Amino acid sequence: MAQVTNFFVGANSGDGFQNLFSELIDIEQTYDLMVLKGGPGVGKNTFMREIGKEMEQTGTPVEYLWCSGDPDSLDGVVLPELRCAICDGTSPHVIEPQYPAAVDRYVDLGRFYDLGAAKAAAEEVKAHTHAYKAAYAKAYRCLKAARQVELDTVTAVHPTFNAQKALRRAEGIIAREIPKRRSEQGRTTKRFLGSVTHKGYIWRFDSVDTLCSRVYELEDSYELAGPILAKLHDAAVERGWDTIACFAPEDPGRIEHLLIPELELAFVTSRPGMEYPGTPSRRIRLDAMTDPKGKAHLRFQHRLTVLLREDGMQALREAKENHDKLEAVYNPYVDFEGVRALAALETGRLLSYLEK
C-alpha cells in the first residue's frame, strides 16, 4: 500500500493568508511540476484527486496538500519519489514557472469552461466573488483581534518560563535521539500541519503517526516550544537528517512541530484546540515550567481569544458558502470529462517517469 501523508502549504491567520507555496517542492531538484491555471469550479481539485488516486494504486508515496479555505479540497499533490508535483497556481497563491517546460509548466484547465455560458453569468459571478472576498476580509479582522489578545497572554507568561531548564532537556534529547549520520547537512521541507478553517481547527496529526513511530508531545499553551524545536531542528540538520518543519500559522517563523522521518521521530506541540490525539512516547510539560501571575485574567484572555476566533470561523463559513455559490454557477459549464481525460493523460506521463 502506498504511503499517504497530508499537510497544508497555506493557512489562515490574524495576518491574513500565510503562504508556503514557494516551499512546496525544491524546484532545483524537481523533474516535473504542473502549475494548474483556471478559475473557480473548473476542476483543479478533480484533476489532482484523479492523479493522486491513480498514483496511490501504483504504490507510489503521495503527499496531499489541503486547502485552508476548504479542507476537503486540494491545493497540491507531491510525488516525492518521482520528484514531481501538481499545484493550484492561482490566487491567493500564484505560482509562475521558473524553468518553463524544462522543469515546471502550466496546465490550463480554463479551456474546459463554456466561454459563452460563463460570460452570460457575469453579473452573478461578480456578486458571489465580491461576497466571498468580503467575508474573508471580515474573517481576518476577527482572527487579528484574537491574535492580539493571545499575544498579550503569551507576553505575560514568557518571563516566568524556565527556558534554561527546557533547553537542557532539548540537549539531552539531542544526545540520546539524534545521532550523527553524515557530514553534509540534511534538507528541510516546510509545511503547516493544519489551520483554522470554516470547519474549525484542522490538524493532520495522522501524518505524524504515518511517518513517525516515536512521538514527543510538548504540552505548551503559551508558545514556549519554539526555541526548543528550533534547537532540535538545527541539530538534526547539522547531523545530516532530513526534516519536515511545520510552522505556526500565526507565526510562520516559529516551528510548531518537527518530524524526522528517517529516525521515525517527531516532536509535536499540543495545546487546547490542537491536542495530539495519539499516545506519545514521552511527554514534556512546558506549561509546568512557568509560574504566571494573574491566572484568572489569563483565563479571561483565553476565553476572549476563543470567542474572537469563533467569529473568524463564522466568517470563514460565510466565505465558503459564497465560494460554493460561485462554483455552482460555473459547474454546469465545465467539461469535467475533459478534465478527467487530461488527468488520465498526465497520469500516464507520470507513470512513464517510474520506468526511468
Coordinates of C-alpha atoms in Angstrom, one line a residue:
M1 CA 0.0 0.0 0.0
A2 CA 1.3 3.5 -0.9
Q3 CA 2.4 5.8 1.9
V4 CA 0.0 8.7 2.1
T5 CA 0.6 11.9 4.1
N6 CA -1.4 15.1 4.5
F7 CA -0.2 18.6 5.1
F8 CA -1.0 22.2 4.3
V9 CA 1.1 24.9 2.5
G10 CA -1.4 27.7 3.1
A11 CA -3.1 28.7 6.4
N12 CA -5.4 31.4 7.8
S13 CA -4.1 33.7 10.5
G14 CA -4.5 37.1 12.1
D15 CA -2.1 38.4 9.5
G16 CA -4.2 37.0 6.6
F17 CA -3.3 34.2 4.4
Q18 CA 0.0 32.6 5.2
N19 CA 1.7 31.1 2.2
L20 CA 4.4 28.3 2.0
F21 CA 3.7 27.5 -1.7
S22 CA 7.3 28.5 -2.6
E23 CA 8.4 25.6 -0.4
L24 CA 6.0 23.1 -2.0
I25 CA 8.9 21.3 -3.7
D26 CA 12.7 22.1 -4.2
I27 CA 12.5 23.4 -7.8
E28 CA 16.2 22.8 -8.3
Q29 CA 15.7 19.1 -7.7
T30 CA 12.3 18.8 -9.4
Y31 CA 11.7 16.8 -12.6
D32 CA 8.2 17.9 -13.4
L33 CA 5.9 20.5 -11.7
M34 CA 2.4 21.1 -13.1
V35 CA 1.0 24.5 -12.2
L36 CA -2.7 24.5 -12.7
K37 CA -4.5 27.6 -14.0
G38 CA -8.2 28.1 -14.2
G39 CA -10.9 29.8 -12.1
P40 CA -13.5 28.6 -9.6
G41 CA -15.2 25.3 -10.2
V42 CA -13.1 24.4 -13.3
G43 CA -11.9 21.1 -11.8
K44 CA -8.5 21.7 -10.3
N45 CA -9.4 19.6 -7.3
T46 CA -10.8 16.9 -9.5
F47 CA -7.7 16.8 -11.6
M48 CA -5.4 16.5 -8.6
R49 CA -7.5 13.8 -6.9
E50 CA -7.6 11.7 -10.0
I51 CA -3.9 11.7 -10.3
G52 CA -3.3 11.2 -6.6
K53 CA -5.6 8.2 -6.6
E54 CA -4.0 6.6 -9.6
M55 CA -0.5 7.1 -8.2
E56 CA -1.5 5.6 -4.9
Q57 CA -2.6 2.4 -6.7
T58 CA 0.9 2.0 -8.2
G59 CA 2.3 2.1 -4.6
T60 CA 4.0 5.4 -5.1
P61 CA 4.1 7.6 -2.0
V62 CA 1.7 10.5 -2.3
E63 CA 1.6 13.7 -0.2
Y64 CA -1.7 15.6 -0.3
L65 CA -1.6 19.3 0.4
W66 CA -5.0 20.6 1.6
C67 CA -6.7 24.0 1.2
S68 CA -7.2 26.1 4.3
G69 CA -10.2 27.7 2.6
D70 CA -11.8 24.3 2.1
P71 CA -10.0 21.5 3.9
D72 CA -11.9 19.0 1.7
S73 CA -10.2 20.4 -1.4
L74 CA -6.6 20.1 -2.6
D75 CA -4.0 22.8 -3.1
G76 CA -1.4 20.4 -4.3
V77 CA -0.1 16.8 -4.7
V78 CA 3.6 15.9 -4.3
L79 CA 5.1 12.7 -5.5
P80 CA 8.5 12.7 -3.7
E81 CA 10.0 9.6 -5.2
L82 CA 9.3 10.9 -8.7
R83 CA 10.4 14.4 -7.9
C84 CA 7.1 15.6 -9.4
A85 CA 4.2 17.7 -8.1
I86 CA 0.9 19.4 -9.1
C87 CA -0.3 22.6 -7.5
D88 CA -3.1 25.2 -7.8
G89 CA -1.2 28.2 -9.1
T90 CA -4.0 30.7 -8.8
S91 CA -4.7 33.5 -6.3
P92 CA -4.0 33.8 -3.4
H93 CA -1.0 31.5 -4.1
V94 CA 0.0 32.4 -7.6
I95 CA 2.9 30.4 -8.9
E96 CA 4.7 31.0 -12.2
P97 CA 7.2 28.6 -13.9
Q98 CA 10.8 29.3 -13.2
Y99 CA 12.2 26.9 -15.8
P100 CA 9.3 26.6 -18.3
A101 CA 8.8 23.2 -19.8
A102 CA 12.3 22.1 -18.7
V103 CA 11.1 21.7 -15.1
D104 CA 7.7 23.4 -14.4
R105 CA 4.8 24.1 -16.8
Y106 CA 1.3 25.5 -17.0
V107 CA -1.7 23.1 -17.2
D108 CA -4.6 25.3 -18.4
L109 CA -7.9 24.0 -17.2
G110 CA -9.6 27.1 -18.2
R111 CA -10.0 25.5 -21.7
F112 CA -12.8 23.4 -20.2
Y113 CA -15.1 26.3 -19.5
D114 CA -18.0 27.0 -21.8
L115 CA -16.9 30.6 -22.5
G116 CA -20.2 31.8 -23.8
A117 CA -22.2 30.5 -20.9
A118 CA -19.7 31.9 -18.4
K119 CA -20.0 35.3 -19.9
A120 CA -23.8 35.2 -19.8
A121 CA -23.5 34.6 -16.0
A122 CA -21.0 37.5 -15.5
E123 CA -23.2 39.5 -13.0
E124 CA -23.8 36.5 -10.8
V125 CA -20.2 35.6 -10.9
K126 CA -19.2 39.2 -9.8
A127 CA -21.7 39.2 -7.0
H128 CA -20.5 35.9 -5.4
T129 CA -16.9 36.9 -5.9
H130 CA -17.3 40.2 -4.1
A131 CA -19.3 38.4 -1.3
Y132 CA -16.7 35.7 -0.6
K133 CA -13.8 38.2 -0.7
A134 CA -15.7 40.5 1.8
A135 CA -16.2 37.5 4.1
Y136 CA -12.5 36.7 4.1
A137 CA -11.7 40.3 5.0
K138 CA -14.1 40.0 7.9
A139 CA -12.6 36.7 9.0
Y140 CA -9.1 38.1 9.0
R141 CA -10.2 41.1 11.1
C142 CA -11.6 38.7 13.7
L143 CA -8.6 36.5 13.6
K144 CA -6.3 39.5 14.0
A145 CA -8.2 40.7 17.1
A146 CA -8.0 37.2 18.5
R147 CA -4.2 37.1 17.9
Q148 CA -3.7 40.5 19.6
V149 CA -5.3 39.2 22.8
E150 CA -3.4 35.9 22.5
L151 CA -0.1 37.8 22.2
D152 CA -0.9 39.7 25.4
T153 CA -1.3 36.3 27.2
V154 CA 2.0 35.0 25.7
T155 CA 3.8 38.2 26.6
A156 CA 2.6 37.9 30.2
V157 CA 3.7 34.2 30.6
H158 CA 7.1 34.1 28.9
P159 CA 9.1 35.9 31.5
T160 CA 8.1 33.3 34.1
F161 CA 9.3 30.4 31.8
N162 CA 12.3 28.4 32.9
A163 CA 13.9 28.5 29.4
Q164 CA 17.3 27.2 30.5
K165 CA 15.7 24.1 32.0
A166 CA 13.8 23.4 28.8
L167 CA 16.9 23.9 26.6
R168 CA 18.8 21.4 28.9
R169 CA 16.0 18.9 28.2
A170 CA 16.5 19.6 24.5
E171 CA 20.2 18.9 24.7
G172 CA 19.6 15.6 26.5
I173 CA 17.2 14.6 23.7
I174 CA 19.7 15.5 21.0
A175 CA 22.4 13.4 22.7
R176 CA 20.0 10.5 23.1
E177 CA 17.9 10.6 20.0
I178 CA 19.7 12.3 17.1
P179 CA 23.0 10.6 16.2
K180 CA 25.4 12.0 13.6
R181 CA 24.6 10.5 10.2
R182 CA 26.7 12.2 7.6
S183 CA 28.9 15.3 7.2
E184 CA 26.6 17.1 4.8
Q185 CA 23.6 18.8 6.1
G186 CA 20.1 17.5 5.9
R187 CA 17.3 19.1 3.9
T188 CA 14.2 20.8 5.4
T189 CA 10.7 20.6 4.0
K190 CA 8.5 23.4 5.2
R191 CA 4.8 22.8 5.9
F192 CA 1.8 23.7 8.0
L193 CA 0.3 20.8 9.9
G194 CA -3.0 22.5 9.8
S195 CA -5.0 25.7 10.0
V196 CA -8.1 27.3 11.3
T197 CA -10.8 26.7 8.7
H198 CA -14.5 27.1 8.1
K199 CA -14.8 23.7 9.8
G200 CA -12.8 24.8 12.8
Y201 CA -9.3 23.7 13.6
I202 CA -7.9 21.0 11.3
W203 CA -4.6 19.4 12.3
R204 CA -3.2 16.5 10.3
F205 CA -1.6 14.5 13.2
D206 CA -2.3 11.4 11.1
S207 CA 0.8 12.3 9.0
V208 CA 2.9 12.4 12.2
D209 CA 1.7 8.9 13.1
T210 CA 2.3 7.7 9.5
L211 CA 5.9 8.9 9.4
C212 CA 7.0 8.5 13.0
S213 CA 6.6 5.7 15.5
R214 CA 8.1 7.7 18.3
V215 CA 6.5 11.0 19.3
Y216 CA 7.5 13.5 21.9
E217 CA 4.5 15.6 23.0
L218 CA 5.3 19.1 24.2
E219 CA 2.4 20.4 26.3
D220 CA 2.5 24.1 25.5
S221 CA -0.3 26.6 25.9
Y222 CA 1.8 29.7 25.6
E223 CA 4.1 29.3 22.6
L224 CA 7.1 28.3 24.7
A225 CA 8.3 25.4 22.5
G226 CA 9.7 27.4 19.6
P227 CA 13.3 27.7 20.7
I228 CA 13.4 24.1 21.8
L229 CA 12.1 22.9 18.4
A230 CA 14.5 25.2 16.6
K231 CA 17.4 23.7 18.6
L232 CA 16.2 20.2 17.8
H233 CA 15.8 21.1 14.1
D234 CA 19.2 22.7 13.8
A235 CA 20.9 19.7 15.4
A236 CA 19.1 17.2 13.1
V237 CA 20.0 19.2 10.0
E238 CA 23.6 19.6 11.1
R239 CA 23.9 15.9 11.8
G240 CA 22.7 15.0 8.3
W241 CA 19.0 14.2 8.8
D242 CA 16.2 15.5 6.5
T243 CA 13.3 17.1 8.5
I244 CA 9.8 18.3 8.0
A245 CA 9.4 21.5 9.9
C246 CA 5.8 22.5 10.5
F247 CA 5.4 26.2 11.2
A248 CA 2.8 28.0 13.3
P249 CA 0.2 29.7 11.1
E250 CA 0.1 32.7 13.4
D251 CA 3.9 33.0 13.4
P252 CA 5.4 31.4 10.3
G253 CA 8.9 31.9 11.6
R254 CA 8.3 29.6 14.6
I255 CA 8.4 25.8 14.3
E256 CA 5.4 24.2 16.0
H257 CA 6.0 20.6 15.1
L258 CA 9.1 18.8 13.9
L259 CA 9.3 15.4 12.1
I260 CA 12.5 13.4 11.3
P261 CA 11.0 10.6 9.3
E262 CA 14.3 8.7 8.7
L263 CA 14.5 8.4 12.5
E264 CA 10.8 7.8 12.8
L265 CA 10.9 10.6 15.4
A266 CA 8.6 13.5 15.9
F267 CA 8.2 16.4 18.3
V268 CA 4.6 17.8 18.4
T269 CA 3.2 20.8 20.2
S270 CA -0.1 20.1 22.0
R271 CA -2.5 22.7 23.4
P272 CA -6.2 23.4 23.7
G273 CA -7.6 23.4 20.1
M274 CA -4.5 21.5 18.9
E275 CA -4.4 18.4 21.0
Y276 CA -2.3 15.5 19.8
P277 CA -4.8 12.6 19.7
G278 CA -2.2 9.7 19.9
T279 CA -0.3 8.2 22.7
P280 CA 3.2 9.9 22.9
S281 CA 6.4 8.0 23.7
R282 CA 7.3 10.9 26.0
R283 CA 5.6 14.0 27.3
I284 CA 7.3 17.2 28.2
R285 CA 5.1 19.6 30.2
L286 CA 6.4 23.0 29.3
D287 CA 3.4 24.7 31.0
A288 CA 4.6 23.3 34.3
M289 CA 7.9 25.2 33.8
T290 CA 6.0 28.6 34.2
D291 CA 4.6 30.4 37.2
P292 CA 2.5 33.2 35.8
K293 CA 0.7 35.7 38.0
G294 CA -2.9 36.8 37.5
K295 CA -4.2 33.4 36.3
A296 CA -7.8 34.5 36.4
H297 CA -7.0 37.2 33.9
L298 CA -5.1 34.8 31.7
R299 CA -8.2 32.5 31.7
F300 CA -10.4 35.5 30.7
Q301 CA -8.0 36.4 27.9
H302 CA -8.1 32.8 26.7
R303 CA -11.9 32.8 26.6
L304 CA -11.9 36.1 24.7
T305 CA -9.4 34.7 22.2
V306 CA -11.6 31.7 21.7
L307 CA -14.7 33.8 21.1
L308 CA -13.0 36.1 18.6
R309 CA -11.6 33.1 16.7
E310 CA -15.1 31.6 16.6
D311 CA -16.3 34.9 15.0
G312 CA -13.5 34.4 12.5
M313 CA -14.6 30.8 11.8
Q314 CA -18.1 32.0 11.2
A315 CA -16.9 34.5 8.6
L316 CA -14.8 31.7 7.0
R317 CA -18.1 29.7 6.8
E318 CA -19.7 32.7 5.0
A319 CA -16.8 32.8 2.6
K320 CA -17.1 29.1 1.9
E321 CA -20.9 29.4 1.3
N322 CA -20.3 32.2 -1.2
H323 CA -17.5 30.4 -2.9
D324 CA -19.7 27.3 -3.2
K325 CA -22.4 29.5 -4.9
L326 CA -19.7 30.8 -7.2
E327 CA -18.6 27.3 -8.2
A328 CA -22.2 26.3 -8.6
V329 CA -22.6 29.0 -11.3
Y330 CA -19.6 27.6 -13.2
N331 CA -20.0 23.9 -12.7
P332 CA -22.7 23.3 -15.3
Y333 CA -20.5 25.0 -17.9
V334 CA -17.4 22.9 -17.2
D335 CA -16.4 19.8 -19.3
F336 CA -15.4 17.5 -16.4
E337 CA -15.0 14.6 -18.7
G338 CA -12.3 16.6 -20.5
V339 CA -10.7 17.4 -17.1
R340 CA -10.6 13.7 -16.2
A341 CA -9.3 12.8 -19.7
L342 CA -6.4 15.3 -19.3
A343 CA -5.7 13.9 -15.8
A344 CA -5.5 10.4 -17.2
L345 CA -3.1 11.7 -19.9
E346 CA -0.9 13.3 -17.3
T347 CA -1.1 10.2 -15.1
G348 CA 0.3 8.2 -18.0
R349 CA 3.1 10.7 -18.3
L350 CA 3.9 10.3 -14.6
L351 CA 3.8 6.5 -14.8
S352 CA 6.4 6.7 -17.7
Y353 CA 8.7 8.5 -15.2
L354 CA 8.6 5.5 -13.0
E355 CA 10.3 3.5 -15.7
K356 CA 13.2 5.8 -15.9

